[in-house]
PDB file of C-alpha atoms and ligand atoms in Angstrom:
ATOM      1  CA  UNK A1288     -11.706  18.315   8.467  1.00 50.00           C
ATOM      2  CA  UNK A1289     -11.588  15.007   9.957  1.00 54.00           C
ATOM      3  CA  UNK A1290     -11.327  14.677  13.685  1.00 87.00           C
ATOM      4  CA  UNK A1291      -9.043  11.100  13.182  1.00 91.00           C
ATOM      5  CA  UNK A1292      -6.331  13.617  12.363  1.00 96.00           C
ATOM      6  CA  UNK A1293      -6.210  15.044  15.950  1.00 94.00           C
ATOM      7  CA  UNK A1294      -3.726  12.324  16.979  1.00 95.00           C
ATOM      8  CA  UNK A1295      -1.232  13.566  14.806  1.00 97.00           C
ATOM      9  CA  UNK A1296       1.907  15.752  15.541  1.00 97.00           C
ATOM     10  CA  UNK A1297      -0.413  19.675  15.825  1.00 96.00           C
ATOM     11  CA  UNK A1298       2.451  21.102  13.159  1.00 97.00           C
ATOM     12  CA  UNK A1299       2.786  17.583  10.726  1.00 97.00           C
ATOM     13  CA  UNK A1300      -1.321  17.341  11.382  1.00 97.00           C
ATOM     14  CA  UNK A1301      -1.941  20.954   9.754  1.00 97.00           C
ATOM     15  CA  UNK A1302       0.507  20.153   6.843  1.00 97.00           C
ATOM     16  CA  UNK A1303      -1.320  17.020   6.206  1.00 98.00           C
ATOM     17  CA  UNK A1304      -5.002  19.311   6.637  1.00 97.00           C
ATOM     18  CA  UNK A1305      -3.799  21.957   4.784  1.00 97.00           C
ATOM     19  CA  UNK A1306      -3.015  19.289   1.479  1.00 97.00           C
ATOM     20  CA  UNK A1307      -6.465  17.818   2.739  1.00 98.00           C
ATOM     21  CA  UNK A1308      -8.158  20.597   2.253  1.00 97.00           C
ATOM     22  CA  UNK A1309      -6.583  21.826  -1.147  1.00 98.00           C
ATOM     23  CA  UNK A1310      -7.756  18.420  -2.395  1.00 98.00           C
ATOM     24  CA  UNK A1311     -11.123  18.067  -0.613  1.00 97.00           C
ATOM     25  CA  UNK A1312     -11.967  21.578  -2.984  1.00 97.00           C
ATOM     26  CA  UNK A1313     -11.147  20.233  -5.823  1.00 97.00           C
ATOM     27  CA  UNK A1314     -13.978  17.046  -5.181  1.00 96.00           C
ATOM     28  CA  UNK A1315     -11.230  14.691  -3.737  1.00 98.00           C
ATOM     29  CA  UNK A1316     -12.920  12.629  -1.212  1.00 97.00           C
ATOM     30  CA  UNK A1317     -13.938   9.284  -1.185  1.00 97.00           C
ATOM     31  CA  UNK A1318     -15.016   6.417   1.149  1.00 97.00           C
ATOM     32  CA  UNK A1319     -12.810   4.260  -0.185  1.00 98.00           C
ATOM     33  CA  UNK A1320      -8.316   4.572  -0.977  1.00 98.00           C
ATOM     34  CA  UNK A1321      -6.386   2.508  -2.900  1.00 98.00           C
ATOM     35  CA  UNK A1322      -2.772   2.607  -3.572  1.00 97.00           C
ATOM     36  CA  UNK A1323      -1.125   1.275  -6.278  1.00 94.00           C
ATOM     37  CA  UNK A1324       2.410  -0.485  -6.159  1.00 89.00           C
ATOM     38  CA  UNK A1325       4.893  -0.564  -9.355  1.00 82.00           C
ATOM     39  CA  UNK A1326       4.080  -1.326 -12.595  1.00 81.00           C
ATOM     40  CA  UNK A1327       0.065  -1.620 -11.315  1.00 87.00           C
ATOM     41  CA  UNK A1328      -0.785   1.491 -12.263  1.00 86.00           C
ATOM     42  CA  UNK A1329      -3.240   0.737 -14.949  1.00 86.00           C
ATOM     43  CA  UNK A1330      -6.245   0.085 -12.492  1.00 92.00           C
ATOM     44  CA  UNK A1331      -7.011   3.201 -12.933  1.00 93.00           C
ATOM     45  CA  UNK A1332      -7.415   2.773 -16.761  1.00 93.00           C
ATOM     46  CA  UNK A1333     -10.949   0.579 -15.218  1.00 91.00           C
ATOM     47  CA  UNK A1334     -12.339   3.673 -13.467  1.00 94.00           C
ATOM     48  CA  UNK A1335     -15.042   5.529 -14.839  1.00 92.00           C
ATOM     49  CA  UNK A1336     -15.494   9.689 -14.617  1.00 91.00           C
ATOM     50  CA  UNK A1337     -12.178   9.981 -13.909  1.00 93.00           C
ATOM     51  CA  UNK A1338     -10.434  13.578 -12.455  1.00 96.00           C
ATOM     52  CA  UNK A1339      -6.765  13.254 -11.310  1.00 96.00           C
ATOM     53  CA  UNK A1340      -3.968  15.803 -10.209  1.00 95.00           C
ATOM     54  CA  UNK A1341      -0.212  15.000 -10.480  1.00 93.00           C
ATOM     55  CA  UNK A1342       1.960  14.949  -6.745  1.00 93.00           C
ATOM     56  CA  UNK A1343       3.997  18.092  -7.395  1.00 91.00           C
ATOM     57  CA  UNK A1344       0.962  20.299  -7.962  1.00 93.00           C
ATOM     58  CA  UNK A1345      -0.687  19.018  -4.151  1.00 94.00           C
ATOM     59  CA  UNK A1346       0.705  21.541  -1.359  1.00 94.00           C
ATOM     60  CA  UNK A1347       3.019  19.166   0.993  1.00 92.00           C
ATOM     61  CA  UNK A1348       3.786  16.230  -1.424  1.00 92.00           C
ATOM     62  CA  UNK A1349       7.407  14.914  -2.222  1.00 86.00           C
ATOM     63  CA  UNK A1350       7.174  13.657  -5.834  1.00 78.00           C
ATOM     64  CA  UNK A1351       8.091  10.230  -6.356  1.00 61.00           C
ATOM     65  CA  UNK A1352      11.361   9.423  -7.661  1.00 62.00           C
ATOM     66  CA  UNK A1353      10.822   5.811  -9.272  1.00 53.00           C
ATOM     67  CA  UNK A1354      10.404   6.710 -12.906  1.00 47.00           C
ATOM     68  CA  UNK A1355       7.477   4.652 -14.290  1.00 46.00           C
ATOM     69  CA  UNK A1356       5.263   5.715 -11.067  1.00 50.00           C
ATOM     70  CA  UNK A1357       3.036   8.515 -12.570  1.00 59.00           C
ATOM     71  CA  UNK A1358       3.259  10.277  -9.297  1.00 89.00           C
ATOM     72  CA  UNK A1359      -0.586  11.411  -9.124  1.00 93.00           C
ATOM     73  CA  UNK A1360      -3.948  10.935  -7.509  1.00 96.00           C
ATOM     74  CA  UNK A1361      -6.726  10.219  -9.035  1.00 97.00           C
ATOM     75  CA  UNK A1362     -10.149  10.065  -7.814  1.00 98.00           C
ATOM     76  CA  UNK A1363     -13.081   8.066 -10.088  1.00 97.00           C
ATOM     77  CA  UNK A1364     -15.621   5.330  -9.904  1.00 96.00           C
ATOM     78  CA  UNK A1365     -14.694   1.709  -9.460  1.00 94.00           C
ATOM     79  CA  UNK A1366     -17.811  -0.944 -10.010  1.00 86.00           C
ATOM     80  CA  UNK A1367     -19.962   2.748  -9.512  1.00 89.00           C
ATOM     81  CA  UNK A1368     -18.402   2.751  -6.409  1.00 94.00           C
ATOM     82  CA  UNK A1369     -16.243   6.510  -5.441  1.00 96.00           C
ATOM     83  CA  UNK A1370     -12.660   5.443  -4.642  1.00 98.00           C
ATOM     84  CA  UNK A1371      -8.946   7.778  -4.852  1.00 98.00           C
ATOM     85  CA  UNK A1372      -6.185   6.194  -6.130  1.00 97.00           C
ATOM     86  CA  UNK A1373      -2.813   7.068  -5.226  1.00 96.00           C
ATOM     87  CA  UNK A1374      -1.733   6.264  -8.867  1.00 93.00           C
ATOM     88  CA  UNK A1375       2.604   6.113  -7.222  1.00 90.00           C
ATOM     89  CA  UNK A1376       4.183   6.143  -4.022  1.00 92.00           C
ATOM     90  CA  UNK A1377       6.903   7.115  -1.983  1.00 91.00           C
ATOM     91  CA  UNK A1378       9.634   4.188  -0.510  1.00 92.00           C
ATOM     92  CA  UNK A1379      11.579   4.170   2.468  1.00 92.00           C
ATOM     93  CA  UNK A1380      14.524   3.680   0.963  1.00 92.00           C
ATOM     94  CA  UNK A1381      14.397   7.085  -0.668  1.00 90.00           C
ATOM     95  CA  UNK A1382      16.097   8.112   2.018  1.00 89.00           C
ATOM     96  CA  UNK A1383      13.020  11.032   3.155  1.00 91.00           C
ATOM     97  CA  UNK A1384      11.773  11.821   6.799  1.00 93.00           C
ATOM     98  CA  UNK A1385       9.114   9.874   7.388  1.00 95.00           C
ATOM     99  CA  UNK A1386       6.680  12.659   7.969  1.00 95.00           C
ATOM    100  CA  UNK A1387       7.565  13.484   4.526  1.00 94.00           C
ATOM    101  CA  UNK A1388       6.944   9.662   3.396  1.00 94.00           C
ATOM    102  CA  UNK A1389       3.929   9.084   5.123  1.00 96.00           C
ATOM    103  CA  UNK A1390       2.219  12.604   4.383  1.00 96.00           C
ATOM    104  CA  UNK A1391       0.253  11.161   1.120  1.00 96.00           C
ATOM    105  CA  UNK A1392      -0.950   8.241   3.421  1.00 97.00           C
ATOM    106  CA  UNK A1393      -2.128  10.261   6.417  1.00 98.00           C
ATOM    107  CA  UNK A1394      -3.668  12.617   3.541  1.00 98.00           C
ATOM    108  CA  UNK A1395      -5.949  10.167   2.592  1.00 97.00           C
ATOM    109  CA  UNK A1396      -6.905   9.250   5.874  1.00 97.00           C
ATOM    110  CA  UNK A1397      -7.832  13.362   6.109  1.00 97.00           C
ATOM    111  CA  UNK A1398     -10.484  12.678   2.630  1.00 97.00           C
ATOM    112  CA  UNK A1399     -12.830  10.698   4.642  1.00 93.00           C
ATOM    113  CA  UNK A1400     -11.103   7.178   3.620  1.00 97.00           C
ATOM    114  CA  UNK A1401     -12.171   4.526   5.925  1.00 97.00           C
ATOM    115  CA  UNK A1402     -10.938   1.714   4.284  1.00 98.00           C
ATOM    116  CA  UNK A1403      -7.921   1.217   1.990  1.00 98.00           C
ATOM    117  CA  UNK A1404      -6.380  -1.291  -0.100  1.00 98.00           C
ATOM    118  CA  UNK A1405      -2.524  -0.962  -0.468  1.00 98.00           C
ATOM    119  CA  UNK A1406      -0.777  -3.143  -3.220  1.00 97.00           C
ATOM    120  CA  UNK A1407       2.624  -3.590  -3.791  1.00 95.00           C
ATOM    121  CA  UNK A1408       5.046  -5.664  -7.081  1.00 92.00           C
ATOM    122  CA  UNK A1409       6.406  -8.302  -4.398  1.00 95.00           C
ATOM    123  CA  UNK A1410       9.049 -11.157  -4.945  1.00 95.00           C
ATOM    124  CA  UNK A1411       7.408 -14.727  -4.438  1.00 97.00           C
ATOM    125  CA  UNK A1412       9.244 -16.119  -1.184  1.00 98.00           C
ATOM    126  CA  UNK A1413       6.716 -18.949  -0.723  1.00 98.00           C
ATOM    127  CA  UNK A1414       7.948 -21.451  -3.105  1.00 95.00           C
ATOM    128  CA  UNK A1415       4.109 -22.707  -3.721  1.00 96.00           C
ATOM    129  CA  UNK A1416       4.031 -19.098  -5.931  1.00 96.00           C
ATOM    130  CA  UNK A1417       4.794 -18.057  -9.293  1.00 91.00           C
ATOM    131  CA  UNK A1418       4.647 -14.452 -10.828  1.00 92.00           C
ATOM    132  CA  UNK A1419       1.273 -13.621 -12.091  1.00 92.00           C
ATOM    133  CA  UNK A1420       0.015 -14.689  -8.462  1.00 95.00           C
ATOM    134  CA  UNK A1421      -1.410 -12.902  -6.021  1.00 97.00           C
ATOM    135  CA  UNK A1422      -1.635 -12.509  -2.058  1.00 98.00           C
ATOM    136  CA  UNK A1423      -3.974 -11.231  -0.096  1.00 98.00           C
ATOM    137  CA  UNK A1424      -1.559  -9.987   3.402  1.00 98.00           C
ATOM    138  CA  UNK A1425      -2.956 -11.397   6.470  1.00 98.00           C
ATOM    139  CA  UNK A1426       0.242  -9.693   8.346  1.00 97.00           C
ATOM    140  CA  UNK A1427       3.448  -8.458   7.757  1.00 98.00           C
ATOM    141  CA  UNK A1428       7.080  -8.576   8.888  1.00 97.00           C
ATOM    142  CA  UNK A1429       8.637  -4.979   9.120  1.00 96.00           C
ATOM    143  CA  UNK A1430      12.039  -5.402   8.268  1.00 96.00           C
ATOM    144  CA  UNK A1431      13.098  -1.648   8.828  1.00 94.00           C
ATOM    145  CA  UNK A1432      12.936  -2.440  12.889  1.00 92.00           C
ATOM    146  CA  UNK A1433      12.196   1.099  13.135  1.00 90.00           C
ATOM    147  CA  UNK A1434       8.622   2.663  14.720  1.00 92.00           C
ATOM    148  CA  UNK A1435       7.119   3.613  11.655  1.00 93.00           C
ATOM    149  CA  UNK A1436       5.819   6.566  13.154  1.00 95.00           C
ATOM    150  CA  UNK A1437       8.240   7.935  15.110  1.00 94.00           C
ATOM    151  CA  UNK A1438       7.400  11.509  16.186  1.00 94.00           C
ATOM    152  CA  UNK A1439       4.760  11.907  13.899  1.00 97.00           C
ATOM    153  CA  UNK A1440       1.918  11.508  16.930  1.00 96.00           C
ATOM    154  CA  UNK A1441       0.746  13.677  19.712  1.00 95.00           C
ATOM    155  CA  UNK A1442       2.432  12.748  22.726  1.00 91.00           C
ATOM    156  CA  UNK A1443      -1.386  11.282  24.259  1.00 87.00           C
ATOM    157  CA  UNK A1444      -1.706   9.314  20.895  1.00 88.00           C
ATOM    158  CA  UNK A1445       1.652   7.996  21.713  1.00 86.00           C
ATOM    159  CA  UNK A1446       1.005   7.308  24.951  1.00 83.00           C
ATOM    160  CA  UNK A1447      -2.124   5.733  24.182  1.00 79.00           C
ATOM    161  CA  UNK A1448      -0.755   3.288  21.893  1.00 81.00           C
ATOM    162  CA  UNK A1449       1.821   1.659  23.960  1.00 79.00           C
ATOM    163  CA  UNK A1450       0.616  -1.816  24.712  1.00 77.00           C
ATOM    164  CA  UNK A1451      -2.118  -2.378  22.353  1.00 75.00           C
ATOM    165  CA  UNK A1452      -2.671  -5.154  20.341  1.00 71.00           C
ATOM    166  CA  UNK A1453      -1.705  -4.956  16.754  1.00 81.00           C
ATOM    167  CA  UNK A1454      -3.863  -5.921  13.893  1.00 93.00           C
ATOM    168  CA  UNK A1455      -2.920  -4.015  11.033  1.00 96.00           C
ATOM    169  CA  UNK A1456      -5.058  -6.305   8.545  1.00 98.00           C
ATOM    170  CA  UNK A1457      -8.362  -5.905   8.470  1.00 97.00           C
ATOM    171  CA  UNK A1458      -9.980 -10.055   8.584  1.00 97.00           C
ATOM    172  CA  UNK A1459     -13.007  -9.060   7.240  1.00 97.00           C
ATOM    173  CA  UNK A1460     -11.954  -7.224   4.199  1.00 98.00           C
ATOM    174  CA  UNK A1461      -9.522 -10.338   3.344  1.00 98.00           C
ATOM    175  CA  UNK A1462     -12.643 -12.560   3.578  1.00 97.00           C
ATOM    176  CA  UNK A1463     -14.694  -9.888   1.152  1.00 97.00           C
ATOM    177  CA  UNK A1464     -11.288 -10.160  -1.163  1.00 98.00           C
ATOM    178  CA  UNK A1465     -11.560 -13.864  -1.414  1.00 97.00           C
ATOM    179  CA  UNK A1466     -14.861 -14.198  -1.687  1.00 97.00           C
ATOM    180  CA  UNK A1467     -14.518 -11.378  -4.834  1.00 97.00           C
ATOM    181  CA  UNK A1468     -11.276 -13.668  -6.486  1.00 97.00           C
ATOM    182  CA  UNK A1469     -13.980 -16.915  -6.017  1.00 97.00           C
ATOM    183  CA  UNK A1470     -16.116 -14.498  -8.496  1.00 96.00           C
ATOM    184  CA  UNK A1471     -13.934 -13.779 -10.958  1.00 95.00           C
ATOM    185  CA  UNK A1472     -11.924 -17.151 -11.092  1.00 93.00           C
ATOM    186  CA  UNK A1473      -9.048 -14.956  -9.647  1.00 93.00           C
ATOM    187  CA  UNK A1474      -6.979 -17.385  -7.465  1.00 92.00           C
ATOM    188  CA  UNK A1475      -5.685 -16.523  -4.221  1.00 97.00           C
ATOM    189  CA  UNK A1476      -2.892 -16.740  -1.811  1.00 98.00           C
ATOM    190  CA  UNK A1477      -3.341 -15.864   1.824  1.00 98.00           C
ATOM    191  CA  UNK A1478      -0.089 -14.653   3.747  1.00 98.00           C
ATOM    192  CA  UNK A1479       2.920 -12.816   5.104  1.00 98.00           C
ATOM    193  CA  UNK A1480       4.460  -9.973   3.305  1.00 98.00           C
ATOM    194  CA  UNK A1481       8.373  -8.900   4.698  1.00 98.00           C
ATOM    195  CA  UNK A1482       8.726  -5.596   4.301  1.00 98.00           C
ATOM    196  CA  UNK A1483      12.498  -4.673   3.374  1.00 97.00           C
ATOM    197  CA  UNK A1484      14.704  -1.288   2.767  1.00 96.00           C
ATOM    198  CA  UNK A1485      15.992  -2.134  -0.623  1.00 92.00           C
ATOM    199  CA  UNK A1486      16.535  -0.582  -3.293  1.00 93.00           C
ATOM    200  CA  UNK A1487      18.084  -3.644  -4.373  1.00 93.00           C
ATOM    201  CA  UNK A1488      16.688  -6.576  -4.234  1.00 92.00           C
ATOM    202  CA  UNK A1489      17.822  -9.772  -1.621  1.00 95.00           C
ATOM    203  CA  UNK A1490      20.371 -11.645  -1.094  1.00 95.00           C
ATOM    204  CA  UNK A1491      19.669 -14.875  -1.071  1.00 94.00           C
ATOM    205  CA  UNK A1492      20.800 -14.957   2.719  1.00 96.00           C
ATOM    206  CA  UNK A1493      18.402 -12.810   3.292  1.00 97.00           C
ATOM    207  CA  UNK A1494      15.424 -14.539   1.155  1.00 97.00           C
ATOM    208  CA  UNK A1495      16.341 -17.805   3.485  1.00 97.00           C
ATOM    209  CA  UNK A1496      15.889 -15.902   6.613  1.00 97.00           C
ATOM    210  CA  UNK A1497      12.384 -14.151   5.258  1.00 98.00           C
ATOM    211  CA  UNK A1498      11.331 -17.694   4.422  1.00 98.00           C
ATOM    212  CA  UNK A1499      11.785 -19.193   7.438  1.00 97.00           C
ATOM    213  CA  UNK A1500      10.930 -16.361   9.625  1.00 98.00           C
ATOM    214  CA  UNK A1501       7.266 -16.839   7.591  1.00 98.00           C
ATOM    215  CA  UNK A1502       6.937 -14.505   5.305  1.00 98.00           C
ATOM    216  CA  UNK A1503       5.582 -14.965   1.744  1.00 98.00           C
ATOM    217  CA  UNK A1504       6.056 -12.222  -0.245  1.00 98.00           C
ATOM    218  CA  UNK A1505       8.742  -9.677   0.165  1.00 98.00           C
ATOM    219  CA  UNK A1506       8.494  -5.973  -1.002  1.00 98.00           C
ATOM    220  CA  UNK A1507      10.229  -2.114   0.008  1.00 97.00           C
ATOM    221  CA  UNK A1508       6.769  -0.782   0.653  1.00 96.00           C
ATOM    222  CA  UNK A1509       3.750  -1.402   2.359  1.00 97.00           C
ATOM    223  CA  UNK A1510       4.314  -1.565   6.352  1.00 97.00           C
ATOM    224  CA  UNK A1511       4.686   2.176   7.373  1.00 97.00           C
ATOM    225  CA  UNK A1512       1.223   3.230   5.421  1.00 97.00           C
ATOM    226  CA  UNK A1513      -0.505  -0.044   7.077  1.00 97.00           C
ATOM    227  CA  UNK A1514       0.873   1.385  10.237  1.00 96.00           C
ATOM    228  CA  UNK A1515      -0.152   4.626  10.716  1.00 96.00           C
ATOM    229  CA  UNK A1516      -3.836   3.914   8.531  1.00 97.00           C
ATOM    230  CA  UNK A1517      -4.203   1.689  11.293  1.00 95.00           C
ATOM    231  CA  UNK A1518      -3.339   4.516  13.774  1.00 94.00           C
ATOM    232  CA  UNK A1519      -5.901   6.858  12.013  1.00 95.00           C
ATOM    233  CA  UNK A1520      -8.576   4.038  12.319  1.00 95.00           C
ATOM    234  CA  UNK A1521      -8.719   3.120   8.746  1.00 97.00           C
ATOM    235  CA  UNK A1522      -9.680  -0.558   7.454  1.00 97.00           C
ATOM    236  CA  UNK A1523      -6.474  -2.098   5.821  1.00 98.00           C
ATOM    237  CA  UNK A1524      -6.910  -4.656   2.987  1.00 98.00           C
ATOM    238  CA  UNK A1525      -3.376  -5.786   1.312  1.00 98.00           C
ATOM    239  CA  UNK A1526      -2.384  -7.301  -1.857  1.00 98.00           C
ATOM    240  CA  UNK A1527       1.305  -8.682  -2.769  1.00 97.00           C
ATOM    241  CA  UNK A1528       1.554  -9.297  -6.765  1.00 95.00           C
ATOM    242  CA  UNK A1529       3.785 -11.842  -7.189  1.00 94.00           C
ATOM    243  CA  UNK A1530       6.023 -10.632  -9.856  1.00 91.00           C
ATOM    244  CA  UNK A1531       9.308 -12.665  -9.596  1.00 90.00           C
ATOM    245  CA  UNK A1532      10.292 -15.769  -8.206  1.00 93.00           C
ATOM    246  CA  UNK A1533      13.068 -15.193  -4.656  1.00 94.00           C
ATOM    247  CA  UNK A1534      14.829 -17.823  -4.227  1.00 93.00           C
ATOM    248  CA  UNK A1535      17.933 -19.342  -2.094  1.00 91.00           C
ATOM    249  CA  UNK A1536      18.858 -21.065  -5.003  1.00 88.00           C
ATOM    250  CA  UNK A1537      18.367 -20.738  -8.516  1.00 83.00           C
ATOM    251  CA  UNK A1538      17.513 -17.412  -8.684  1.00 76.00           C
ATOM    252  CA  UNK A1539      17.258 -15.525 -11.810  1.00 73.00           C
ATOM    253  CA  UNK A1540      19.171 -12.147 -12.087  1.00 76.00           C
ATOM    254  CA  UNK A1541      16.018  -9.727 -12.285  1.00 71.00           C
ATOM    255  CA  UNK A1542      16.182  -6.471 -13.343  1.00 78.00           C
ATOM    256  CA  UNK A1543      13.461  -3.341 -12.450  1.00 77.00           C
ATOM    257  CA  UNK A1544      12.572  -3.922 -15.793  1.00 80.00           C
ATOM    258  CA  UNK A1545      11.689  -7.335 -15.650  1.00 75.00           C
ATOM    259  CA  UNK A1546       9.895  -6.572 -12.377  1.00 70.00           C
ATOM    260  CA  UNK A1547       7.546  -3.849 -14.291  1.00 73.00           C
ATOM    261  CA  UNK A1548       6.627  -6.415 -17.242  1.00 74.00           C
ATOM    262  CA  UNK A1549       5.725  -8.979 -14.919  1.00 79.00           C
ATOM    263  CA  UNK A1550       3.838  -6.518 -13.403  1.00 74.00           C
ATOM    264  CA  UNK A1551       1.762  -5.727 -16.515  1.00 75.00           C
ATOM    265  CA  UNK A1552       0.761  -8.889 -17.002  1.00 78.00           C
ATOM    266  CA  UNK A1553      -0.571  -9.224 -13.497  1.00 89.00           C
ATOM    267  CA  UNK A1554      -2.209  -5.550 -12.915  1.00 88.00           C
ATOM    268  CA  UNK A1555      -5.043  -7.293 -15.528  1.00 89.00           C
ATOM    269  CA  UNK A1556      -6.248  -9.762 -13.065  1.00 93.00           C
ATOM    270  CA  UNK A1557      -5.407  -7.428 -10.169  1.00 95.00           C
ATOM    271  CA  UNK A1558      -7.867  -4.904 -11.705  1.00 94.00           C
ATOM    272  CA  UNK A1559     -10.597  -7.665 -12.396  1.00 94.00           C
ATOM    273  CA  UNK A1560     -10.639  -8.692  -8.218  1.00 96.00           C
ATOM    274  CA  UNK A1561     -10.374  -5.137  -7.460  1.00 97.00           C
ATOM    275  CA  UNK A1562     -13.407  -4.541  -9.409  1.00 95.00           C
ATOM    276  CA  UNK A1563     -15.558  -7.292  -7.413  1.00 96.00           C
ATOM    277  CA  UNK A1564     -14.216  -6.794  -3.968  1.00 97.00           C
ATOM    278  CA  UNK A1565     -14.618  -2.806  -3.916  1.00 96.00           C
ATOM    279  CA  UNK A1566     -18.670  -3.153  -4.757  1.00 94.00           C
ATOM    280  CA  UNK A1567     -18.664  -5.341  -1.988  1.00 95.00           C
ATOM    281  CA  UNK A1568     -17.871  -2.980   0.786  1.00 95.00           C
ATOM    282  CA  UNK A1569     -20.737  -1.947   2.579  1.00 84.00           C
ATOM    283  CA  UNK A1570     -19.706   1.584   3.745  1.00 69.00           C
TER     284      UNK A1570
HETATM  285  N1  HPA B1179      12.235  -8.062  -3.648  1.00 95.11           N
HETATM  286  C1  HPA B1179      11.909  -6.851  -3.210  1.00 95.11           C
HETATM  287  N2  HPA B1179      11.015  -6.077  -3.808  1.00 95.11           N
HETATM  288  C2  HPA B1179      10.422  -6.543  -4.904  1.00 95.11           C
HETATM  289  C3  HPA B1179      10.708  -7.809  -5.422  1.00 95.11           C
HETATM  290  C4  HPA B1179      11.676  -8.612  -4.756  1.00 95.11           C
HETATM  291  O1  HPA B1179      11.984  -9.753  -5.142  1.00 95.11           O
HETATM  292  N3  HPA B1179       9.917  -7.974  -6.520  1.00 95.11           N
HETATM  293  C5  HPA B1179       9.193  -6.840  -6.655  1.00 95.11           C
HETATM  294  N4  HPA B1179       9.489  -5.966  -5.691  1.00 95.11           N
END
């Protein structure tokens, strides 16, 4: 088992080995994590030798409520690179514990995953995007102004972490993710992703206020994984895909649905850059 895992709570760190270890004997381990936000799950229609198993069937794991989520993980080869690919995830505004909501995430840090790449269906707050886009994160906004991870460390991790600086975004894998949308004529945006509650989407008080506080993109997901992978010393590389315009005024009424066609249409070029930035990684 992985030693990263010692600064976890002892009783939430042996759930999260014990699911760890159920998975690590059936072959799931990888170098490399990816998790893939609504309507994107297709990427996983690009990977080669492909063995997955389905949320409810892992020992620990809440099963996703959001209906076209598949709800499983699935390990494969990207490029002929290994990677696991949490194919569905679970949102902070489904109301669960968060050792319950981040138990997948700190799972992944437990099969050897040193860097990840965490995507999420995001509204287009920058008013230089249009759906289809995407956004590599450089940072994020965490909108819940909660601690993430709240009880879920050992009281010397917690200590430990008071203080420190706080770069959840690794710069080095949003160079490598450039450089791989330069390759495949995939265009890029570079910025901040806000990080609300939802379920429903934004007022359009609230999309002014995101906008001007700097953010970008604006999603329900994303900020408690990047949190505590960054806790557990994994490399963080995020992607926003732009599927609907938010906007003060003039904003469309949008339905999920809407959201998850959009989504289709981007998961192809998502998938291409995906393809050329995970060969690139070097460990
Ligand atoms: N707001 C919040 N979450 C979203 C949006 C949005 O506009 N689009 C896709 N997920």
């Amino acid at each position: 088992m992985s030693g990263r895992l010692d600064i976890l709570r002892p009783d939430w760190r042996d759930r999260v080995a014990a699911a760890a270890d159920w998975l690590r004997g059936r072959g799931f381990t990888a170098p490399t994590g990816l998790v893939l936000g609504s309507g994107l799950g297709n990427f996983v229609d690009a990977l080669d030798d492909v063995e997955s198993v389905d949320y409810g069937e892992i020992p620990g794991f809440t099963t996703t409520s959001v209906a076209e989520h598949k709800g499983r993980l699935v390990a494969g080869l990207a490029g002929g690179r290994s990677v696991l690919v949490m194919q569905g995830r679970l949102h902070p505004y489904e109301g669960l514990p968060l050792d319950e909501l981040l138990l997948p995430t700190a799972v992944l840090a437990g099969l050897d995953v040193t860097t990840a790449v965490i995507t999420n269906a995001a509204g287009g707050l920058n008013l230089h995007f249009v759906p289809g886009d995407l956004m590599v994160i450089r940072d994020h906004l965490d909108m819940h102004f909660d601690d993430p991870l709240r009880g879920l460390l050992a009281p010397e991790a917690e200590t430990g972490r008071a203080g420190r600086p706080y770069r959840l975004y690794d710069p080095d894998l949003a160079q490598l993710m450039r450089e791989a949308g330069a390759a495949t004529d995939v265009p890029l945006h570079v910025g901040v992703y806000g990080s609300m509650w939802g379920p429903a989407y934004e007022t359009k008080a609230e999309i002014g206020m995101l906008r001007r506080a700097g953010c970008d993109s604006v999603g329900m997901s994303t900020a408690p994984e990047v949190a505590l992978l960054h806790v557990l010393g994994v490399k963080v590389a995020g992607l926003s895909c732009i599927t609907n315009p938010a906007r003060e005024v003039g904003q469309p009424e949008l339905s999920h649905g809407d959201v998850v066609e959009v989504g289709m249409m981007v998961r192809d070029r998502m998938a291409r850059l995906l393809l050329a930035f995970l060969p690139r990684l070097d460990d």
